[in-house]
Amino acid sequence: MTGVPGVSGGPGAQGVSDGPEMTVAAAFAGMKSVVPVMFRAACPDCRGNFELAASALRLAIGATSRTTFYSFTCPDCGAAVRKPAGERIVELLTGGGVRTLRLHSVV
């Protein structure tokens, strides 16, 4: 395992620290701002097309593809919309900061 200069690991980390411990403030010092991610969506009820911020979407990940979906409220007509989410959609939504709920099946 090779170390990253200036970053120290927790207990049991090997070869991780070559210098002073990095703080969160130092790690993010160069960042100016974060551009919010917008997702295109459509409503099956009113057929409206619009863009939604990550905060307007919810992702539920179930045990199968049939129980994995994303949902939102249509900003045009107010309908509750639920659509299936395949692997690529899950990847895009989670990468864009959409809140995720993991569904557990009852045995």
mmCIF file of N, CA and C in Angstrom, residues 1-28:
data_model
loop_
_atom_site.group_PDB
_atom_site.id
_atom_site.type_symbol
_atom_site.label_atom_id
_atom_site.label_comp_id
_atom_site.label_asym_id
_atom_site.label_seq_id
_atom_site.Cartn_x
_atom_site.Cartn_y
_atom_site.Cartn_z
ATOM 1 N N MET A 1 0.853 -1.179 0.000
ATOM 2 C CA MET A 1 0.000 0.000 0.000
ATOM 3 C C MET A 1 0.887 1.225 0.000
ATOM 4 N N THR A 2 0.669 2.147 -0.927
ATOM 5 C CA THR A 2 1.492 3.340 -0.973
ATOM 6 C C THR A 2 0.777 4.465 -0.258
ATOM 7 N N GLY A 3 1.548 5.351 0.305
ATOM 8 C CA GLY A 3 0.979 6.448 1.081
ATOM 9 C C GLY A 3 0.699 7.670 0.240
ATOM 10 N N VAL A 4 -0.142 8.517 0.763
ATOM 11 C CA VAL A 4 -0.439 9.802 0.157
ATOM 12 C C VAL A 4 0.217 10.843 1.041
ATOM 13 N N PRO A 5 1.151 11.640 0.519
ATOM 14 C CA PRO A 5 1.856 12.610 1.347
ATOM 15 C C PRO A 5 0.890 13.549 2.058
ATOM 16 N N GLY A 6 1.121 13.740 3.361
ATOM 17 C CA GLY A 6 0.336 14.691 4.129
ATOM 18 C C GLY A 6 -1.010 14.174 4.604
ATOM 19 N N VAL A 7 -1.328 12.921 4.334
ATOM 20 C CA VAL A 7 -2.596 12.362 4.781
ATOM 21 C C VAL A 7 -2.286 11.180 5.674
ATOM 22 N N SER A 8 -2.821 11.214 6.887
ATOM 23 C CA SER A 8 -2.537 10.104 7.790
ATOM 24 C C SER A 8 -3.758 9.233 7.940
ATOM 25 N N GLY A 9 -3.513 7.953 8.125
ATOM 26 C CA GLY A 9 -4.607 6.998 8.261
ATOM 27 C C GLY A 9 -4.909 6.707 9.708
ATOM 28 N N GLY A 10 -5.929 5.902 9.919
ATOM 29 C CA GLY A 10 -6.341 5.512 11.259
ATOM 30 C C GLY A 10 -5.487 4.381 11.769
ATOM 31 N N PRO A 11 -5.915 3.759 12.860
ATOM 32 C CA PRO A 11 -5.158 2.650 13.429
ATOM 33 C C PRO A 11 -4.970 1.534 12.407
ATOM 34 N N GLY A 12 -3.776 1.019 12.333
ATOM 35 C CA GLY A 12 -3.496 -0.084 11.425
ATOM 36 C C GLY A 12 -3.149 0.348 10.015
ATOM 37 N N ALA A 13 -3.172 1.643 9.723
ATOM 38 C CA ALA A 13 -2.836 2.111 8.377
ATOM 39 C C ALA A 13 -1.341 1.942 8.171
ATOM 40 N N GLN A 14 -0.952 1.496 6.987
ATOM 41 C CA GLN A 14 0.448 1.251 6.710
ATOM 42 C C GLN A 14 0.951 2.229 5.666
ATOM 43 N N GLY A 15 2.074 2.872 5.959
ATOM 44 C CA GLY A 15 2.719 3.736 4.985
ATOM 45 C C GLY A 15 1.852 4.876 4.489
ATOM 46 N N VAL A 16 1.016 5.440 5.346
ATOM 47 C CA VAL A 16 0.087 6.455 4.898
ATOM 48 C C VAL A 16 0.585 7.858 5.198
ATOM 49 N N SER A 17 1.375 8.063 6.198
ATOM 50 C CA SER A 17 1.751 9.410 6.595
ATOM 51 C C SER A 17 3.222 9.679 6.302
ATOM 52 N N ASP A 18 3.478 10.708 5.506
ATOM 53 C CA ASP A 18 4.840 11.139 5.226
ATOM 54 C C ASP A 18 5.095 12.539 5.762
ATOM 55 N N GLY A 19 4.106 13.154 6.377
ATOM 56 C CA GLY A 19 4.261 14.523 6.844
ATOM 57 C C GLY A 19 3.185 14.859 7.849
ATOM 58 N N PRO A 20 2.929 16.150 8.020
ATOM 59 C CA PRO A 20 1.919 16.562 9.005
ATOM 60 C C PRO A 20 0.516 16.107 8.580
ATOM 61 N N GLU A 21 -0.332 15.904 9.570
ATOM 62 C CA GLU A 21 -1.705 15.462 9.312
ATOM 63 C C GLU A 21 -2.477 16.581 8.614
ATOM 64 N N MET A 22 -3.259 16.223 7.577
ATOM 65 C CA MET A 22 -4.024 17.210 6.824
ATOM 66 C C MET A 22 -5.363 17.457 7.507
ATOM 67 N N THR A 23 -5.747 18.719 7.593
ATOM 68 C CA THR A 23 -7.037 19.068 8.175
ATOM 69 C C THR A 23 -8.076 19.182 7.068
ATOM 70 N N VAL A 24 -9.335 19.160 7.455
ATOM 71 C CA VAL A 24 -10.420 19.330 6.488
ATOM 72 C C VAL A 24 -10.314 20.702 5.830
ATOM 73 N N ALA A 25 -10.014 21.716 6.623
ATOM 74 C CA ALA A 25 -9.887 23.070 6.080
ATOM 75 C C ALA A 25 -8.807 23.145 5.012
ATOM 76 N N ALA A 26 -7.683 22.478 5.251
ATOM 77 C CA ALA A 26 -6.592 22.488 4.275
ATOM 78 C C ALA A 26 -6.980 21.732 3.010
ATOM 79 N N ALA A 27 -7.705 20.630 3.158
ATOM 80 C CA ALA A 27 -8.105 19.825 2.002
ATOM 81 C C ALA A 27 -9.041 20.577 1.079
ATOM 82 N N PHE A 28 -9.907 21.415 1.634
ATOM 83 C CA PHE A 28 -10.896 22.124 0.840
ATOM 84 C C PHE A 28 -10.552 23.593 0.616
#
